[in-house]
Amino acid sequence: MARKTVIPFDDSPQANAALRYALEEFPDAEITVLHVIRLPEGYWTVFVDSEEDFPGHERAEEHAHKLLESAEEISSSYDHPIDTTFERGDPAREIVEFAITNDFDQIVMGSHGRQGASRLLFGSVAERVVRRAPMTVVVVHDADES
C-alpha cells in the first residue's frame, strides 16, 4: 500500500536530505512537498487586513515557487512525480494541520540540528511537529550536518 507522505521543504540541506530519503525509502509513496511561508509577527501586524498586505508578500510567494520547483527537479531525478503546495503561517502548526486535513500517513522532514542555547532560543520546528502530529514523523539528519 502506498503511503501518503508530506515533506516540509525549505532551502536547507536538511530538507533536501529529507526529500531524497523519502524518494529512496518510499518509492511507491504519494508525496506532497509543502513549503510554509512564515508570516511576520509583532505589534505592527494589527495594521494589515490580510496576508497579502504584508510587506514582501509577493517576494515570499516567488521564493516559495522557486523552492518547490527545486523539489520537482530533485524528484525528477528519481523519476517520481510529486505534488507541491505552500501555506502561510507558523511552520510547525501549518505542517501538522496540513497533514491532518489532507489525511497523510506520515511526515518526513529534516532536522536543523540545533543544540544548546540556539535550540532553547529558537525552538525546533521538527520537535514541535513530532510532539503535535498524530501520524508517524520521520526526522532525517543530513549526513554532512555537524
PDB file of C-alpha atoms in Angstrom:
ATOM      1  CA  MET A   1       0.000   0.000   0.000  1.00  0.00           C
ATOM      2  CA  ALA A   2       1.356   3.404  -0.980  1.00  0.00           C
ATOM      3  CA  ARG A   3       1.895   5.750   1.937  1.00  0.00           C
ATOM      4  CA  LYS A   4       0.639   9.274   1.650  1.00  0.00           C
ATOM      5  CA  THR A   5       3.657  11.371   2.655  1.00  0.00           C
ATOM      6  CA  VAL A   6       4.106  15.105   3.192  1.00  0.00           C
ATOM      7  CA  ILE A   7       7.577  16.633   3.193  1.00  0.00           C
ATOM      8  CA  PRO A   8       8.039  20.128   4.629  1.00  0.00           C
ATOM      9  CA  PHE A   9      10.561  21.915   2.425  1.00  0.00           C
ATOM     10  CA  ASP A  10      12.710  24.993   2.768  1.00  0.00           C
ATOM     11  CA  ASP A  11      16.040  25.908   1.207  1.00  0.00           C
ATOM     12  CA  SER A  12      18.123  23.874   3.647  1.00  0.00           C
ATOM     13  CA  PRO A  13      20.352  20.846   3.051  1.00  0.00           C
ATOM     14  CA  GLN A  14      18.267  19.041   5.680  1.00  0.00           C
ATOM     15  CA  ALA A  15      15.062  19.492   3.664  1.00  0.00           C
ATOM     16  CA  ASN A  16      16.839  18.223   0.558  1.00  0.00           C
ATOM     17  CA  ALA A  17      18.051  15.206   2.539  1.00  0.00           C
ATOM     18  CA  ALA A  18      14.503  14.516   3.772  1.00  0.00           C
ATOM     19  CA  LEU A  19      13.109  14.647   0.239  1.00  0.00           C
ATOM     20  CA  ARG A  20      15.821  12.348  -1.096  1.00  0.00           C
ATOM     21  CA  TYR A  21      15.280   9.962   1.822  1.00  0.00           C
ATOM     22  CA  ALA A  22      11.539   9.775   1.148  1.00  0.00           C
ATOM     23  CA  LEU A  23      12.069   9.242  -2.575  1.00  0.00           C
ATOM     24  CA  GLU A  24      14.538   6.402  -1.876  1.00  0.00           C
ATOM     25  CA  GLU A  25      12.815   4.725   1.067  1.00  0.00           C
ATOM     26  CA  PHE A  26       9.196   5.093  -0.048  1.00  0.00           C
ATOM     27  CA  PRO A  27       9.281   4.660  -3.858  1.00  0.00           C
ATOM     28  CA  ASP A  28       5.553   3.919  -4.031  1.00  0.00           C
ATOM     29  CA  ALA A  29       4.508   6.811  -1.797  1.00  0.00           C
ATOM     30  CA  GLU A  30       2.213   9.571  -2.880  1.00  0.00           C
ATOM     31  CA  ILE A  31       4.453  12.537  -1.994  1.00  0.00           C
ATOM     32  CA  THR A  32       3.470  16.147  -1.448  1.00  0.00           C
ATOM     33  CA  VAL A  33       6.145  18.744  -0.803  1.00  0.00           C
ATOM     34  CA  LEU A  34       4.947  21.599   1.396  1.00  0.00           C
ATOM     35  CA  HIS A  35       6.606  24.965   1.936  1.00  0.00           C
ATOM     36  CA  VAL A  36       5.320  27.194   4.721  1.00  0.00           C
ATOM     37  CA  ILE A  37       5.734  30.929   4.344  1.00  0.00           C
ATOM     38  CA  ARG A  38       6.264  32.229   7.852  1.00  0.00           C
ATOM     39  CA  LEU A  39       4.073  35.252   8.452  1.00  0.00           C
ATOM     40  CA  PRO A  40       5.633  38.234  10.192  1.00  0.00           C
ATOM     41  CA  GLU A  41       4.871  38.565  13.873  1.00  0.00           C
ATOM     42  CA  GLY A  42       4.742  41.580  16.103  1.00  0.00           C
ATOM     43  CA  TYR A  43       2.666  44.522  17.013  1.00  0.00           C
ATOM     44  CA  TRP A  44       2.588  46.109  13.556  1.00  0.00           C
ATOM     45  CA  THR A  45       0.709  43.108  12.142  1.00  0.00           C
ATOM     46  CA  VAL A  46      -2.513  44.550  13.601  1.00  0.00           C
ATOM     47  CA  PHE A  47      -2.312  47.251  10.920  1.00  0.00           C
ATOM     48  CA  VAL A  48      -2.823  44.926   7.943  1.00  0.00           C
ATOM     49  CA  ASP A  49      -6.130  43.488   6.808  1.00  0.00           C
ATOM     50  CA  SER A  50      -4.882  40.315   5.124  1.00  0.00           C
ATOM     51  CA  GLU A  51      -1.802  38.217   4.475  1.00  0.00           C
ATOM     52  CA  GLU A  52      -1.441  39.855   1.062  1.00  0.00           C
ATOM     53  CA  ASP A  53      -0.907  43.234   2.762  1.00  0.00           C
ATOM     54  CA  PHE A  54       2.312  42.144   4.484  1.00  0.00           C
ATOM     55  CA  PRO A  55       5.428  43.765   3.052  1.00  0.00           C
ATOM     56  CA  GLY A  56       7.357  41.263   0.952  1.00  0.00           C
ATOM     57  CA  HIS A  57       4.309  39.058   0.353  1.00  0.00           C
ATOM     58  CA  GLU A  58       4.898  38.755  -3.393  1.00  0.00           C
ATOM     59  CA  ARG A  59       8.617  38.117  -2.943  1.00  0.00           C
ATOM     60  CA  ALA A  60       7.871  35.359  -0.397  1.00  0.00           C
ATOM     61  CA  GLU A  61       5.484  33.654  -2.835  1.00  0.00           C
ATOM     62  CA  GLU A  62       8.030  33.877  -5.662  1.00  0.00           C
ATOM     63  CA  HIS A  63      10.615  32.314  -3.358  1.00  0.00           C
ATOM     64  CA  ALA A  64       8.144  29.540  -2.445  1.00  0.00           C
ATOM     65  CA  HIS A  65       7.540  28.752  -6.122  1.00  0.00           C
ATOM     66  CA  LYS A  66      11.312  28.554  -6.773  1.00  0.00           C
ATOM     67  CA  LEU A  67      11.803  26.236  -3.796  1.00  0.00           C
ATOM     68  CA  LEU A  68       9.019  23.966  -4.973  1.00  0.00           C
ATOM     69  CA  GLU A  69      10.497  23.915  -8.478  1.00  0.00           C
ATOM     70  CA  SER A  70      13.799  22.748  -6.992  1.00  0.00           C
ATOM     71  CA  ALA A  71      11.923  19.957  -5.178  1.00  0.00           C
ATOM     72  CA  GLU A  72      10.375  18.923  -8.506  1.00  0.00           C
ATOM     73  CA  GLU A  73      13.859  18.819 -10.065  1.00  0.00           C
ATOM     74  CA  ILE A  74      15.077  16.527  -7.279  1.00  0.00           C
ATOM     75  CA  SER A  75      12.073  14.224  -7.691  1.00  0.00           C
ATOM     76  CA  SER A  76      12.509  14.080 -11.461  1.00  0.00           C
ATOM     77  CA  SER A  77      16.000  12.644 -10.960  1.00  0.00           C
ATOM     78  CA  TYR A  78      14.271   9.762  -9.137  1.00  0.00           C
ATOM     79  CA  ASP A  79      11.581   9.554 -11.832  1.00  0.00           C
ATOM     80  CA  HIS A  80       8.995  10.029  -9.068  1.00  0.00           C
ATOM     81  CA  PRO A  81       6.220  12.589  -9.566  1.00  0.00           C
ATOM     82  CA  ILE A  82       5.331  14.784  -6.596  1.00  0.00           C
ATOM     83  CA  ASP A  83       2.698  17.333  -5.751  1.00  0.00           C
ATOM     84  CA  THR A  84       3.774  20.711  -4.397  1.00  0.00           C
ATOM     85  CA  THR A  85       1.996  23.405  -2.445  1.00  0.00           C
ATOM     86  CA  PHE A  86       2.565  26.166   0.048  1.00  0.00           C
ATOM     87  CA  GLU A  87       0.766  27.516   3.087  1.00  0.00           C
ATOM     88  CA  ARG A  88       1.222  30.614   5.221  1.00  0.00           C
ATOM     89  CA  GLY A  89       1.625  30.794   8.981  1.00  0.00           C
ATOM     90  CA  ASP A  90       3.589  29.198  11.789  1.00  0.00           C
ATOM     91  CA  PRO A  91       5.563  26.352  10.165  1.00  0.00           C
ATOM     92  CA  ALA A  92       5.026  23.663  12.831  1.00  0.00           C
ATOM     93  CA  ARG A  93       1.332  24.423  13.176  1.00  0.00           C
ATOM     94  CA  GLU A  94       0.734  24.571   9.415  1.00  0.00           C
ATOM     95  CA  ILE A  95       2.651  21.337   8.746  1.00  0.00           C
ATOM     96  CA  VAL A  96       0.584  19.396  11.274  1.00  0.00           C
ATOM     97  CA  GLU A  97      -2.729  20.963  10.200  1.00  0.00           C
ATOM     98  CA  PHE A  98      -1.965  20.287   6.534  1.00  0.00           C
ATOM     99  CA  ALA A  99      -1.073  16.654   7.259  1.00  0.00           C
ATOM    100  CA  ILE A 100      -4.234  16.091   9.321  1.00  0.00           C
ATOM    101  CA  THR A 101      -6.597  17.912   6.958  1.00  0.00           C
ATOM    102  CA  ASN A 102      -5.288  16.024   3.930  1.00  0.00           C
ATOM    103  CA  ASP A 103      -5.148  12.560   5.582  1.00  0.00           C
ATOM    104  CA  PHE A 104      -1.407  11.990   5.294  1.00  0.00           C
ATOM    105  CA  ASP A 105       0.031   8.789   6.758  1.00  0.00           C
ATOM    106  CA  GLN A 106       3.403  10.285   7.571  1.00  0.00           C
ATOM    107  CA  ILE A 107       5.568  13.389   7.635  1.00  0.00           C
ATOM    108  CA  VAL A 108       9.205  13.146   6.557  1.00  0.00           C
ATOM    109  CA  MET A 109      11.234  16.203   7.467  1.00  0.00           C
ATOM    110  CA  GLY A 110      14.752  17.415   8.006  1.00  0.00           C
ATOM    111  CA  SER A 111      16.184  18.471  11.315  1.00  0.00           C
ATOM    112  CA  HIS A 112      18.299  21.575  11.545  1.00  0.00           C
ATOM    113  CA  GLY A 113      20.231  20.008  14.396  1.00  0.00           C
ATOM    114  CA  ARG A 114      20.224  22.989  16.724  1.00  0.00           C
ATOM    115  CA  GLN A 115      21.671  22.274  20.113  1.00  0.00           C
ATOM    116  CA  GLY A 116      22.102  24.063  23.393  1.00  0.00           C
ATOM    117  CA  ALA A 117      21.194  27.741  23.616  1.00  0.00           C
ATOM    118  CA  SER A 118      20.100  28.146  19.989  1.00  0.00           C
ATOM    119  CA  ARG A 119      17.571  25.315  20.416  1.00  0.00           C
ATOM    120  CA  LEU A 120      16.210  26.958  23.558  1.00  0.00           C
ATOM    121  CA  LEU A 121      16.005  30.378  21.920  1.00  0.00           C
ATOM    122  CA  PHE A 122      14.586  29.373  18.552  1.00  0.00           C
ATOM    123  CA  GLY A 123      12.887  26.073  19.270  1.00  0.00           C
ATOM    124  CA  SER A 124      12.744  23.315  16.733  1.00  0.00           C
ATOM    125  CA  VAL A 125      10.058  23.023  14.109  1.00  0.00           C
ATOM    126  CA  ALA A 126      10.796  19.292  13.847  1.00  0.00           C
ATOM    127  CA  GLU A 127      10.459  18.854  17.596  1.00  0.00           C
ATOM    128  CA  ARG A 128       7.130  20.708  17.663  1.00  0.00           C
ATOM    129  CA  VAL A 129       5.835  18.646  14.729  1.00  0.00           C
ATOM    130  CA  VAL A 130       6.862  15.397  16.436  1.00  0.00           C
ATOM    131  CA  ARG A 131       5.028  16.406  19.609  1.00  0.00           C
ATOM    132  CA  ARG A 132       1.830  17.548  17.849  1.00  0.00           C
ATOM    133  CA  ALA A 133       1.383  15.212  14.881  1.00  0.00           C
ATOM    134  CA  PRO A 134      -0.944  12.227  15.328  1.00  0.00           C
ATOM    135  CA  MET A 135       0.771  10.360  12.483  1.00  0.00           C
ATOM    136  CA  THR A 136       4.282   8.971  12.043  1.00  0.00           C
ATOM    137  CA  VAL A 137       7.013  11.612  11.764  1.00  0.00           C
ATOM    138  CA  VAL A 138      10.379  10.624  10.321  1.00  0.00           C
ATOM    139  CA  VAL A 139      13.135  13.139  11.096  1.00  0.00           C
ATOM    140  CA  VAL A 140      16.093  12.952   8.723  1.00  0.00           C
ATOM    141  CA  HIS A 141      19.509  14.301   9.654  1.00  0.00           C
ATOM    142  CA  ASP A 142      21.708  15.460   6.808  1.00  0.00           C
ATOM    143  CA  ALA A 143      24.805  13.238   6.740  1.00  0.00           C
ATOM    144  CA  ASP A 144      27.027  16.343   6.400  1.00  0.00           C
ATOM    145  CA  GLU A 145      25.401  18.034   9.398  1.00  0.00           C
ATOM    146  CA  SER A 146      27.773  18.618  12.296  1.00  0.00           C
TER     147      SER A 146
END
